[in-house]
XYZ file of C-alpha atoms in Angstrom:
346
model
C 0.000 0.000 0.000
C 1.494 3.349 -1.075
C 1.905 6.237 1.342
C -0.716 8.930 0.936
C -0.092 12.475 2.056
C -3.025 14.871 2.042
C -2.221 18.587 1.734
C -4.987 20.906 2.922
C -5.117 24.488 1.679
C -7.479 25.297 4.550
C -4.970 24.086 7.130
C -2.117 25.994 5.474
C -4.133 29.218 5.292
C -5.367 28.823 8.857
C -1.767 28.474 9.990
C -1.021 31.927 8.538
C -4.217 33.617 9.723
C -3.827 32.647 13.389
C -0.616 34.693 13.985
C -1.980 37.404 11.665
C -4.970 37.888 14.007
C -2.836 37.568 17.123
C -0.487 40.341 15.948
C -3.468 42.640 15.384
C -4.927 41.862 18.814
C -8.005 40.356 17.166
C -7.568 36.675 18.017
C -10.801 34.674 17.714
C -11.361 31.014 16.788
C -14.559 31.778 14.896
C -13.079 34.732 13.009
C -10.056 32.762 11.874
C -12.147 29.932 10.401
C -14.562 32.407 8.846
C -11.685 34.247 7.165
C -10.497 30.994 5.600
C -14.012 30.282 4.296
C -14.464 33.815 2.969
C -11.111 33.676 1.176
C -12.107 30.510 -0.674
C -15.469 32.032 -1.650
C -14.004 35.278 -2.987
C -11.750 33.663 -5.613
C -14.520 33.317 -8.204
C -17.436 35.022 -6.507
C -20.583 35.350 -8.593
C -24.260 36.119 -8.074
C -26.753 35.428 -10.876
C -23.831 34.648 -13.182
C -22.211 38.054 -12.637
C -18.698 38.316 -11.183
C -18.545 40.494 -8.063
C -15.539 41.954 -6.274
C -16.735 42.882 -2.775
C -14.465 44.254 -0.076
C -15.140 42.863 3.394
C -14.113 44.718 6.545
C -14.093 42.825 9.841
C -14.562 45.423 12.598
C -14.748 45.725 16.364
C -16.164 49.269 16.622
C -18.461 50.548 13.875
C -19.215 53.792 15.709
C -15.534 54.727 15.867
C -15.089 53.855 12.193
C -17.938 56.244 11.432
C -16.131 59.076 13.207
C -12.973 58.519 11.159
C -14.729 58.210 7.806
C -16.472 61.504 7.110
C -19.087 61.506 5.722
C -20.218 58.022 6.732
C -23.337 56.041 5.925
C -24.169 52.450 6.802
C -27.090 50.036 6.586
C -27.451 47.012 8.797
C -28.598 44.050 6.715
C -28.699 41.314 9.345
C -27.289 39.670 12.462
C -26.606 36.065 13.390
C -24.803 33.786 15.784
C -21.051 34.114 16.013
C -20.088 31.504 13.422
C -18.371 31.168 10.062
C -21.811 30.344 8.641
C -22.996 33.860 9.517
C -19.869 35.334 7.914
C -20.629 33.499 4.668
C -24.281 34.556 4.870
C -23.154 38.172 5.187
C -21.170 37.800 1.959
C -24.121 36.338 0.067
C -26.630 38.901 1.326
C -24.402 41.957 0.952
C -22.155 41.283 -2.071
C -24.841 42.277 -4.629
C -25.116 45.660 -2.840
C -21.426 46.521 -3.172
C -19.695 48.644 -5.789
C -19.591 52.423 -6.275
C -17.921 52.798 -2.876
C -20.168 50.421 -0.898
C -18.333 47.743 1.082
C -19.364 44.945 3.435
C -18.831 45.164 7.179
C -18.804 42.331 9.710
C -19.075 43.734 13.234
C -17.839 41.369 15.941
C -20.032 41.485 19.025
C -19.799 39.362 22.155
C -22.160 36.607 20.968
C -23.123 37.598 17.426
C -21.951 39.010 14.107
C -23.784 42.052 12.784
C -23.368 42.611 9.061
C -24.274 45.192 6.470
C -22.789 47.712 4.037
C -21.149 51.096 4.512
C -19.887 53.930 2.360
C -17.821 57.013 3.044
C -19.302 58.845 0.027
C -15.879 60.229 -0.773
C -14.977 61.864 -4.066
C -13.383 59.866 -6.848
C -10.335 62.056 -6.113
C -10.174 61.244 -2.390
C -8.232 58.626 -0.498
C -9.996 55.281 -0.411
C -11.527 53.672 2.669
C -8.707 51.129 2.500
C -6.046 53.839 2.662
C -7.720 55.521 5.646
C -8.582 52.436 7.717
C -5.808 50.044 6.723
C -2.773 51.753 5.198
C -2.961 54.632 7.710
C -4.800 52.723 10.417
C -4.211 52.628 14.163
C -4.752 50.261 17.067
C -7.916 52.185 17.975
C -9.442 51.167 14.647
C -9.018 47.424 14.821
C -10.132 46.135 11.464
C -9.224 43.639 8.744
C -9.853 43.827 5.014
C -10.384 40.788 2.784
C -10.698 41.300 -0.962
C -9.720 40.011 -4.385
C -6.924 42.115 -5.859
C -6.622 40.271 -9.168
C -7.719 37.093 -10.886
C -7.225 34.159 -8.457
C -5.418 36.390 -5.955
C -6.885 37.357 -2.558
C -5.356 39.841 -0.137
C -5.944 40.002 3.613
C -4.694 43.189 5.320
C -4.954 44.513 8.854
C -4.733 48.011 10.321
C -1.018 47.482 10.920
C -0.653 47.315 7.098
C 0.373 43.655 7.459
C -0.665 41.738 4.374
C -1.238 38.117 3.368
C -1.411 37.298 -0.351
C -3.207 34.052 -1.172
C -2.869 32.817 -4.751
C -5.080 30.201 -6.353
C -3.049 29.890 -9.536
C -2.598 33.620 -10.222
C 0.871 35.124 -10.493
C 1.999 37.665 -7.934
C 5.316 38.956 -6.727
C 6.075 41.357 -3.921
C 7.150 44.109 -6.312
C 3.912 44.064 -8.350
C 2.071 46.701 -6.320
C 5.062 49.049 -6.226
C 5.353 48.806 -10.026
C 1.685 49.703 -10.223
C 2.377 52.871 -8.189
C 5.542 53.655 -10.158
C 3.651 53.643 -13.454
C 0.996 55.995 -12.073
C 3.816 58.268 -10.875
C 5.112 58.397 -14.470
C 1.647 59.236 -15.832
C 1.384 62.144 -13.384
C 5.005 63.346 -13.508
C 4.139 66.705 -15.121
C 0.798 67.299 -13.432
C 0.300 70.578 -11.561
C 1.603 69.922 -7.996
C -1.576 71.486 -6.563
C -3.672 68.594 -7.854
C -1.107 65.784 -8.072
C -2.416 63.893 -5.028
C -5.955 64.024 -6.410
C -5.032 62.758 -9.852
C -2.885 59.997 -8.329
C -5.913 58.908 -6.271
C -8.018 58.974 -9.453
C -5.618 56.760 -11.399
C -5.072 54.388 -8.483
C -8.805 53.671 -8.585
C -8.765 53.252 -12.367
C -5.853 50.818 -12.298
C -7.212 48.918 -9.308
C -10.496 48.475 -11.153
C -8.702 47.211 -14.275
C -6.280 44.898 -12.472
C -9.028 43.411 -10.289
C -11.036 42.257 -13.301
C -8.080 40.147 -14.414
C -8.613 40.710 -18.148
C -5.064 41.922 -18.695
C -3.944 45.296 -20.026
C -1.122 47.078 -21.823
C -0.257 50.765 -21.448
C 2.531 53.210 -22.152
C 3.428 56.839 -21.426
C 4.734 59.476 -23.837
C 5.945 63.008 -23.101
C 3.168 65.597 -23.096
C 5.279 67.885 -25.326
C 4.858 65.563 -28.299
C 2.317 67.011 -30.714
C 1.737 63.671 -32.429
C 2.074 60.041 -31.446
C 5.328 58.257 -32.221
C 5.033 56.622 -35.647
C 5.020 53.101 -34.214
C 1.971 53.903 -32.033
C -0.336 55.202 -34.757
C -2.039 51.898 -35.538
C -5.013 52.376 -33.240
C -7.698 54.820 -32.161
C -6.131 58.252 -31.700
C -8.401 60.635 -29.781
C -9.000 63.980 -31.478
C -9.453 65.452 -27.998
C -7.334 63.962 -25.247
C -9.092 62.914 -22.040
C -7.670 65.665 -19.853
C -8.304 64.595 -16.263
C -6.203 67.459 -14.871
C -8.401 70.108 -16.489
C -11.505 68.415 -15.109
C -10.031 68.460 -11.608
C -8.952 72.096 -11.887
C -12.412 73.167 -13.033
C -13.828 71.355 -10.016
C -11.448 73.167 -7.661
C -12.466 76.516 -9.117
C -16.171 75.649 -8.862
C -16.534 76.579 -12.540
C -18.417 73.452 -13.501
C -21.105 72.009 -11.231
C -21.068 68.852 -13.354
C -17.329 68.262 -12.842
C -17.884 65.256 -10.590
C -20.118 63.700 -13.230
C -17.471 64.393 -15.886
C -14.747 62.816 -13.750
C -16.898 59.732 -13.125
C -17.568 59.494 -16.858
C -13.817 59.762 -17.577
C -13.157 57.073 -14.990
C -15.525 54.668 -16.780
C -14.195 55.598 -20.205
C -10.519 55.141 -19.325
C -11.287 51.847 -17.567
C -13.087 50.617 -20.692
C -10.164 51.638 -22.893
C -7.698 49.764 -20.688
C -9.887 46.652 -20.808
C -9.958 46.804 -24.616
C -7.459 44.930 -26.767
C -4.239 46.737 -27.582
C -2.314 49.491 -25.812
C -3.680 52.536 -23.972
C -1.412 55.566 -24.457
C -1.059 58.153 -21.675
C 0.861 61.411 -21.587
C 2.930 62.314 -18.541
C 0.603 65.173 -17.609
C -2.233 62.760 -16.779
C -4.044 62.602 -20.144
C -5.143 59.714 -22.348
C -4.471 60.287 -26.050
C -5.052 56.884 -27.708
C -6.191 53.309 -27.111
C -6.652 50.018 -28.963
C -3.143 50.645 -30.340
C -1.100 47.833 -31.883
C 2.577 47.711 -32.767
C 4.420 45.470 -35.181
C 6.685 42.924 -33.542
C 10.215 42.682 -34.797
C 11.248 39.394 -36.352
C 13.451 38.850 -33.292
C 10.482 39.215 -30.924
C 8.262 36.999 -33.070
C 10.794 34.213 -32.613
C 10.970 34.807 -28.865
C 9.343 32.109 -26.747
C 7.442 33.751 -23.873
C 4.941 32.379 -21.390
C 2.686 35.411 -21.915
C 2.225 35.028 -25.665
C 1.339 37.978 -27.918
C 0.623 40.429 -25.079
C 4.018 39.819 -23.514
C 5.757 40.195 -26.892
C 3.944 43.519 -27.359
C 5.137 44.649 -23.933
C 8.715 43.713 -24.831
C 8.270 45.672 -28.056
C 7.162 48.708 -26.043
C 10.177 48.326 -23.767
C 12.423 48.531 -26.847
C 10.863 51.931 -27.652
C 11.602 53.462 -24.252
C 13.927 56.404 -24.752
C 12.872 56.574 -28.399
C 9.451 58.163 -28.070
C 8.271 56.347 -24.939
C 8.690 57.218 -21.268
C 7.416 53.941 -19.769
C 5.596 50.672 -20.499
C 3.203 48.641 -18.339
C 1.641 45.185 -18.572
C -0.770 43.215 -16.458
C -1.113 39.742 -17.914
C -4.327 37.764 -17.651
C -2.815 35.604 -14.899
C -2.248 38.706 -12.741
C 1.462 39.292 -13.320
C 2.407 43.002 -13.383
C 5.535 44.485 -14.955
C 6.687 48.061 -15.519
C 9.688 49.563 -17.235
C 10.933 53.138 -17.638
C 14.199 54.889 -18.425
C 16.932 53.584 -16.176
C 14.821 50.730 -14.830
């Protein structure tokens, strides 16, 4: 009889979550099992055949959270016994209500879990709830975030900014998120300093939205001084009027246009759609979008190159060859979640 060794993902994940909760001062047998169950559910979460990407916050003090997030609005959806079953029920009942800033909360009480949705109603230019509660969190605001950050990749973060990345076949490396930020920095390099933080927040939300959907995307940055696209980037849809996010933000700051928020939201949706289209989205380094659905010809050398990413990866390598010759930077997120970024000197 051959030896049989069973490897349990649940046991492995539980082994990481226990010290993760202990470090945050949130140790709880029920919570730790519920977090394992929620993680497994979030990998391919759907309702009525539609993929959903809910964020779940596990909290100890909803009232205090409400004082930190201003403005703050929440709706209690239900309450149940303190069990992983209630945590999964909260996901099912609340996930269809999420999106457009609404997130799920699980409030830990002595004997029960209360669950519902909350929203900070912040501007598309503001810091996210995650940045306020998690990245800049404190021990007074004990909370944990569980969410899908890309296809087959789940992240669990606590208020100490400690993070667990759980992959179910998706590719992730520790430098991926910093490359994501570096590319946005290149897009906004020549933006007016008065609005740079706002436009960075805007593009962080755009890129997060794109990366989360796991479709894959290609993008590049050119200098804003160029009057026309580099010759090798002209095979695509060149916008007669660039999407000028900076101008939209400045008009908002000056209260010139009461519809500026609507315009920014529309630009958000439009740029996201462009990045989810086939081909390359072309940005300028003053925060504009000037073209999308762009294709480049691969050199004979690249066509012979064997890459695990196929045509999209070869296109990215082709963009990298153009850096310093019309391009400032190139970016790729492959369909399996891998992120790469290249610019001059990097």
